[in-house]
Structures are given as C-alpha cells and as structure tokens.
CSV table of C-alpha atoms in Angstrom, one decimal:
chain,number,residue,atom,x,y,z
A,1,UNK,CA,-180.3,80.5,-42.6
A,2,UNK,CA,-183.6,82.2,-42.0
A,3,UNK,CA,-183.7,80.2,-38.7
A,4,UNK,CA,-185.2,81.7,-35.4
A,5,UNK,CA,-182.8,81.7,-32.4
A,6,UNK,CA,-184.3,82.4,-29.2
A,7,UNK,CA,-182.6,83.2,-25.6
A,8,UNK,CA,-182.7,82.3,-23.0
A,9,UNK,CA,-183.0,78.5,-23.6
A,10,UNK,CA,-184.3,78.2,-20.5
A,11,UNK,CA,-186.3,80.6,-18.1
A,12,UNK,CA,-187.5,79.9,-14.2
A,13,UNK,CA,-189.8,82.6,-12.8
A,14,UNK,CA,-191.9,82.5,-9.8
A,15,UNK,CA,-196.0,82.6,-10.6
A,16,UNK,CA,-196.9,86.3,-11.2
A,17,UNK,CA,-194.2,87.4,-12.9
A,18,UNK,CA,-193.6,88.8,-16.4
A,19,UNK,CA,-191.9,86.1,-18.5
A,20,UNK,CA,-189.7,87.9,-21.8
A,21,UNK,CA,-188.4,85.3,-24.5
A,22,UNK,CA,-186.6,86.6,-27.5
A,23,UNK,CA,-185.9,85.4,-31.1
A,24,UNK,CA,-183.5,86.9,-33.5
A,25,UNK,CA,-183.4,85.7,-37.5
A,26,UNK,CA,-181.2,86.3,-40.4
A,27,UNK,CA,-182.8,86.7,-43.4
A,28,UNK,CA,-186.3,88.9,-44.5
A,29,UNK,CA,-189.8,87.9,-43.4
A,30,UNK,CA,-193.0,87.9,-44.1
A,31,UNK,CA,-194.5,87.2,-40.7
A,32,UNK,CA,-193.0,85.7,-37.5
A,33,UNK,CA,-195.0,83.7,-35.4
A,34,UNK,CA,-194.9,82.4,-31.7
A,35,UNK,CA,-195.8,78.6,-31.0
A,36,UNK,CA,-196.2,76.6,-27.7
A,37,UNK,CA,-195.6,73.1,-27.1
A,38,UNK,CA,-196.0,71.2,-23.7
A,39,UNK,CA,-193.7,68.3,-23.1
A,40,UNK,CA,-194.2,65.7,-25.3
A,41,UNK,CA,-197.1,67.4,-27.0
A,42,UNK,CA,-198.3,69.4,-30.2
A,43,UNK,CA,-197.7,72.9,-31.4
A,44,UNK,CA,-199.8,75.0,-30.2
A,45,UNK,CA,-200.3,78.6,-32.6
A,46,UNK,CA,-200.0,81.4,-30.1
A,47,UNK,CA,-199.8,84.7,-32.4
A,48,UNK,CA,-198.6,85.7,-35.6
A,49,UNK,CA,-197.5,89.6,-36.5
A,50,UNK,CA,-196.4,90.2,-39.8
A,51,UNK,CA,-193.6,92.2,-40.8
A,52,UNK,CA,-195.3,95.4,-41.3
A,53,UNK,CA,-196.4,95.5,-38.0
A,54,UNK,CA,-194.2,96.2,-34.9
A,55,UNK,CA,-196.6,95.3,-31.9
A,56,UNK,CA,-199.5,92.9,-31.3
A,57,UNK,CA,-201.3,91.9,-28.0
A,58,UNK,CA,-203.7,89.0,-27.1
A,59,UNK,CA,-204.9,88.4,-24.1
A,60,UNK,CA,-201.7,88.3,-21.9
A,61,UNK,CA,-199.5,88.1,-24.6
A,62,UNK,CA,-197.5,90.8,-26.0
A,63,UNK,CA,-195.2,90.5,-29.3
A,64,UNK,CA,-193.0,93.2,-30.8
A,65,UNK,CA,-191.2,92.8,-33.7
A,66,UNK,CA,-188.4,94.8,-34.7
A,67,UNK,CA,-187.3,94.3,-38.8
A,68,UNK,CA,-184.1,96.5,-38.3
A,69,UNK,CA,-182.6,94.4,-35.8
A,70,UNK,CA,-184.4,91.3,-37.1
A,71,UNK,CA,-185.5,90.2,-33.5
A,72,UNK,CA,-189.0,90.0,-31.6
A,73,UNK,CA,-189.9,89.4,-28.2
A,74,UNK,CA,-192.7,87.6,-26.5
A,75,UNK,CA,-194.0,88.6,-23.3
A,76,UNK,CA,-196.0,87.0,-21.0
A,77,UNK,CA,-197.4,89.2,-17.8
A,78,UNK,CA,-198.9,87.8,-14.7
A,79,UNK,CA,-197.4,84.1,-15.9
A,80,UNK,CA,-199.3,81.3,-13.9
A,81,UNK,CA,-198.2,77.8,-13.2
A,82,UNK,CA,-199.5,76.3,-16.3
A,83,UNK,CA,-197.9,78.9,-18.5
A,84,UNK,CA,-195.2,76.1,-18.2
A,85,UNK,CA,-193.8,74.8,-21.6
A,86,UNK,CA,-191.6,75.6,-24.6
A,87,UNK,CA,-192.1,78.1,-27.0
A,88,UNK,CA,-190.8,78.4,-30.4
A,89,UNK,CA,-190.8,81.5,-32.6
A,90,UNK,CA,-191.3,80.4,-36.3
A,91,UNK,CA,-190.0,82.3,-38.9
A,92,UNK,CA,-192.0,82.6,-42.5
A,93,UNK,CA,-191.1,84.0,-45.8
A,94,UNK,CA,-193.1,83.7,-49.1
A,95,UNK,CA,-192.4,81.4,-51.4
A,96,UNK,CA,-193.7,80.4,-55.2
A,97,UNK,CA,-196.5,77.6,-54.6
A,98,UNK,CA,-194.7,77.4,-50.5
A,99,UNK,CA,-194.5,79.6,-47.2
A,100,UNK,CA,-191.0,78.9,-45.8
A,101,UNK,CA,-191.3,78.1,-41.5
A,102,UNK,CA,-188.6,77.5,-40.2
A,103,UNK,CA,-188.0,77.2,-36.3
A,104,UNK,CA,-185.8,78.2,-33.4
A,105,UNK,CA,-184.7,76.2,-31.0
A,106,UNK,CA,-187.0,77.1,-28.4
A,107,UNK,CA,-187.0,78.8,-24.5
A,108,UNK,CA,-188.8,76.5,-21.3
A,109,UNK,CA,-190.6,78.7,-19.5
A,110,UNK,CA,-190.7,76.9,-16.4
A,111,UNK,CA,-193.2,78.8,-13.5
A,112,UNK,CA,-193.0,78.0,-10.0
A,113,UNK,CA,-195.9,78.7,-8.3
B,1,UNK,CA,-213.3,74.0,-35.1
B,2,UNK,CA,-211.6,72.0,-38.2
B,3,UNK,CA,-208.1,70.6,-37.2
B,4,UNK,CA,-205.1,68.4,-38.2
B,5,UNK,CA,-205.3,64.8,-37.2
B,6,UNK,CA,-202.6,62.0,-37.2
B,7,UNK,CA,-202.3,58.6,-36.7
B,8,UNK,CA,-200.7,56.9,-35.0
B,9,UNK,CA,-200.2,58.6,-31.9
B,10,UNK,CA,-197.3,56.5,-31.2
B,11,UNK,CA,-195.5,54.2,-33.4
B,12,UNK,CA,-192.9,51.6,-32.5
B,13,UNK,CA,-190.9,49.7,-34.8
B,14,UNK,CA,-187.3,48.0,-35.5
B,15,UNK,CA,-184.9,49.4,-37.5
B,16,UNK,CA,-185.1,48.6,-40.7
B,17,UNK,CA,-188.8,48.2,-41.0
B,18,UNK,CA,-190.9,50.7,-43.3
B,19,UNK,CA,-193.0,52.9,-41.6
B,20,UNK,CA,-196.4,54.9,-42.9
B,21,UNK,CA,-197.4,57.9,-40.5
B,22,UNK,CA,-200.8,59.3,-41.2
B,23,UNK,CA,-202.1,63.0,-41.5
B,24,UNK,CA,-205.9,64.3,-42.1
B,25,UNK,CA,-205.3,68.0,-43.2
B,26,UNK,CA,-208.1,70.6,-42.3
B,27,UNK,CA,-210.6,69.8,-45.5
B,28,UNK,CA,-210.1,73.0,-47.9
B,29,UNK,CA,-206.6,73.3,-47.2
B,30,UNK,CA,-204.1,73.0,-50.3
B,31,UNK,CA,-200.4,72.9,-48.9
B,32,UNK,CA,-199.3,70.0,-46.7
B,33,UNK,CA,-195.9,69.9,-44.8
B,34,UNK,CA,-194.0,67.5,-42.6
B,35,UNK,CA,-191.8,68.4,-40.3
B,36,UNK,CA,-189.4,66.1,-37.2
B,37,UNK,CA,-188.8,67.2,-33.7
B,38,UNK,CA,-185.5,64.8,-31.9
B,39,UNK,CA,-186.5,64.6,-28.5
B,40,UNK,CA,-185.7,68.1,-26.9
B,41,UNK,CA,-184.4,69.6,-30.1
B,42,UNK,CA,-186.1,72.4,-32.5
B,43,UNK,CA,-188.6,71.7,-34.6
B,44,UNK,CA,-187.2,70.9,-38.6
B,45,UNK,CA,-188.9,71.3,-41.8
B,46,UNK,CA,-188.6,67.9,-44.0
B,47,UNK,CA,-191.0,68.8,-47.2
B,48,UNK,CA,-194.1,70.8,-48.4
B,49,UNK,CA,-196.7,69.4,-50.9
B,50,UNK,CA,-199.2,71.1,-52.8
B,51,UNK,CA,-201.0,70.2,-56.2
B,52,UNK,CA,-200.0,66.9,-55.6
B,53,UNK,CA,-195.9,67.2,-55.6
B,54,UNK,CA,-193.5,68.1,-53.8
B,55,UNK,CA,-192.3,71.7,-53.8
B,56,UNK,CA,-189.7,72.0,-50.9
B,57,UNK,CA,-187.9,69.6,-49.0
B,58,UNK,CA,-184.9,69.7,-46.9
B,59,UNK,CA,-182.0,68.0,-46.5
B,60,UNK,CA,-183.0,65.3,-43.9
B,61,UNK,CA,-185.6,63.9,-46.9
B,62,UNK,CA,-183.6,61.3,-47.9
B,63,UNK,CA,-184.6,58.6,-50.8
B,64,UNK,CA,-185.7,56.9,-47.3
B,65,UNK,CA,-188.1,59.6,-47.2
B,66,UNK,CA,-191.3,59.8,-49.6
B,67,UNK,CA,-195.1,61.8,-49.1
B,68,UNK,CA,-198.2,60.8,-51.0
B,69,UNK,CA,-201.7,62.1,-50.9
B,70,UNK,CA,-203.5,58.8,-51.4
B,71,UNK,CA,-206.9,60.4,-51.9
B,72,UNK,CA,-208.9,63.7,-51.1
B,73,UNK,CA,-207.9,63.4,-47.3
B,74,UNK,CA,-204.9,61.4,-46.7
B,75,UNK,CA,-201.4,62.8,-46.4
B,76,UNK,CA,-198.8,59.9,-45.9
B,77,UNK,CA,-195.1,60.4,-44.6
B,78,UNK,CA,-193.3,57.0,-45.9
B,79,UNK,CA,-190.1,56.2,-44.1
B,80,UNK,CA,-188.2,53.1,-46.1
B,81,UNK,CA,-185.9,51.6,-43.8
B,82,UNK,CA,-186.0,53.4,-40.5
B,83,UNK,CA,-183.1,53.9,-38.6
B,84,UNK,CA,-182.6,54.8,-34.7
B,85,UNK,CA,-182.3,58.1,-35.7
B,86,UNK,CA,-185.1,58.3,-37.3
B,87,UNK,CA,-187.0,58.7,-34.0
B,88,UNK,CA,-188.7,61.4,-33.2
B,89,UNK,CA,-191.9,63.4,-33.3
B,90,UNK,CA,-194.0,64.1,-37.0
B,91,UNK,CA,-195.8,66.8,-37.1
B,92,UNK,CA,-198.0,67.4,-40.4
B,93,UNK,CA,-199.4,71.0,-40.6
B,94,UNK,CA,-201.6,72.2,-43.5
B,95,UNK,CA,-202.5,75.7,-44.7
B,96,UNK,CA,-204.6,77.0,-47.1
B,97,UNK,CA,-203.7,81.3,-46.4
B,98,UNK,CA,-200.1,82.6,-46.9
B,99,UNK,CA,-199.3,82.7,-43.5
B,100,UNK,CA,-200.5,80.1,-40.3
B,101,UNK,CA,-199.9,76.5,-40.8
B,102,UNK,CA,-202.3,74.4,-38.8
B,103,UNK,CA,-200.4,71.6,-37.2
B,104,UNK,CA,-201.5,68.6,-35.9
B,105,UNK,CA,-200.4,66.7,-32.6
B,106,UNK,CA,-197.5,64.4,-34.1
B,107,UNK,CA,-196.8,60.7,-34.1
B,108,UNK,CA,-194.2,60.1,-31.9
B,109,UNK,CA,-192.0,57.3,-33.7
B,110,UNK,CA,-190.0,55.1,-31.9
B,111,UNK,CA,-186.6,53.1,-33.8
B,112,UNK,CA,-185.5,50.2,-31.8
C-alpha cells in the first residue's frame, strides 16, 4: 500500500510550542503533500514537496522529506490556538491518464492556549 | 480564486434511497476524483475520471457506486441504494497539473 501513516494520532501542546507530525509510506513517490482539515470541514492544501526535494518552508511550516526512509515530517513553530485540527499527509505517485493520493490516517493537533 | 464547489452541503436520506451528490470542478481542470471520509477515519480514494471515463477506482466503488459528467461543469457521484454505511463525507477534488488536486468542501451524507 502506498498509504501514508502518520504518528502520533494525536498531539496536545501548549500555545507557543513547536508541533512535529510524521508520515511514513511504502511504496515510491512522486510528491507528498500535507493537508489540514478542521472538524467536520474540508481539506485544506497546506504544502506539497516532491520527491526530489528534501526540505520546504512556508510561512511557519517546515516539511522534510526523506526518500531513503520513506518518511517526512511536518513542523509547525510557534503553534497558536487555531492551529487546532487534523492533518493528513497524502501520498502521490504518477499514473497513465491518473495521479494516485492516497491518505494517512491523520494526527489532531490539539493547542491549548 | 477558482475553487471546487459541492452540493449539497448536507444530505439526509433512508436507506435504500438513491442519492446524487454534486461537484463543480475548477473550470479548465481535466481529472475529477471522489473520495469518502467515515466520521473520524482517513480520507479514501473511491475513483478518478478524466476524458469522460473512469480510469481508477477502488474497491469501495461498488455497482452501487456510478460518476457522470452530465455536461461541461457537472461531476455527479450516484449512490444506488444507500446503506448506513454509506455515510460519510464526499469530497470531489479536480486537477488539471500532475501533482495538487483541488478539493472541494464535501457533502456530508447522512444514511438513516
């Protein structure tokens, strides 16, 4: 399965603090990207790095991916109160006529403030 | 900024009943996708579409399950005979690069 799995399922932090949330995959990739949903709500694109890359920032985000170990990180720095939802890291490989997304099962960031 | 729309925003119907949830892709996009979200679950990919068939779907769409794209904007997720399990959130996302899909904000379908 080229399925993301993140850990931890579930994170608590106090407002401030650096938030890490990690995926690992199985298969190759094109690109991995990070989404954010709030309860009940849409998907919201975060960032996207491809697999040729092994770093990206915006704003306070900061991604790393690492192809070897087949894993990538999100961070968050100074996380604030509404920073508060789930987010998914979506895996995506190339396809004829198709690019293949598949989903993890998601860490809630939950920040305190 | 062009984005994904779908209607309903929330849909509630008995099992057994047919059920048409609506998507408006971003206009120049050419691949359309559906995908289900169970209530606190991960997000699952049910088909892709482009050039007016199907070219990927998974194993949760079922002969229950059927898209169509109507006309130039509409992209249809058909379920036959729902079931309480169908319920759920939609999501339709549309692309038109090789990477980012562009999804919109779901239906959230209710079975009773």
């Amino acid at each position: 399965s080229q399925q993301g799995e993140e850990d931890p399922q579930a994170l608590s932090i106090q407002e401030g603090e650096n938030a890490t949330m990690n995926c690992s995959y199985k298969t190759s990739i094109n690109n991995l990207q990070w989404y954010r949903q709030n309860s009940g709500r849409g998907l919201v694109h975060l960032i996207l790095i491809r697999s040729n890359e092994r770093e990206k920032h915006s704003g306070r985000l900061r991604v790393t991916l690492d192809t070897s170990k087949k894993s990538s990180s999100l961070l968050i720095t100074a996380s604030r109160a509404a920073d508060t939802a789930s987010y998914f890291c979506a895996t995506v490989r190339w396809g004829y006529n198709n690019n293949d997304m598949r989903f993890g099962a998601g860490t809630r960031l939950t920040v305190k403030p | 900024e062009p984005e994904v729309t779908q209607t309903p925003s929330h849909q509630v119907t008995q099992m057994g009943q047919e059920v048409i949830l609506r998507c408006v892709p971003i206009s120049n996009h050419l691949y359309f996708y559906w995908y289900r979200q169970i209530l606190g679950q991960k997000v699952e990919f049910l088909v892709s579409f482009y050039n007016n068939e199907i070219s990927e779907k998974s194993e949760i769409f079922d002969d229950q399950f059927s898209v169509e794209r109507p006309d130039g904007s509409n992209f249809t997720l058909k379920i036959r005979s729902t079931k309480l399990e169908d319920s759920a959130m939609y999501f339709c996302a549309s692309r038109v690069g090789p990477d980012t899909q562009y999804f919109g904000p779901g239906t959230r379908l209710t079975v009773l």
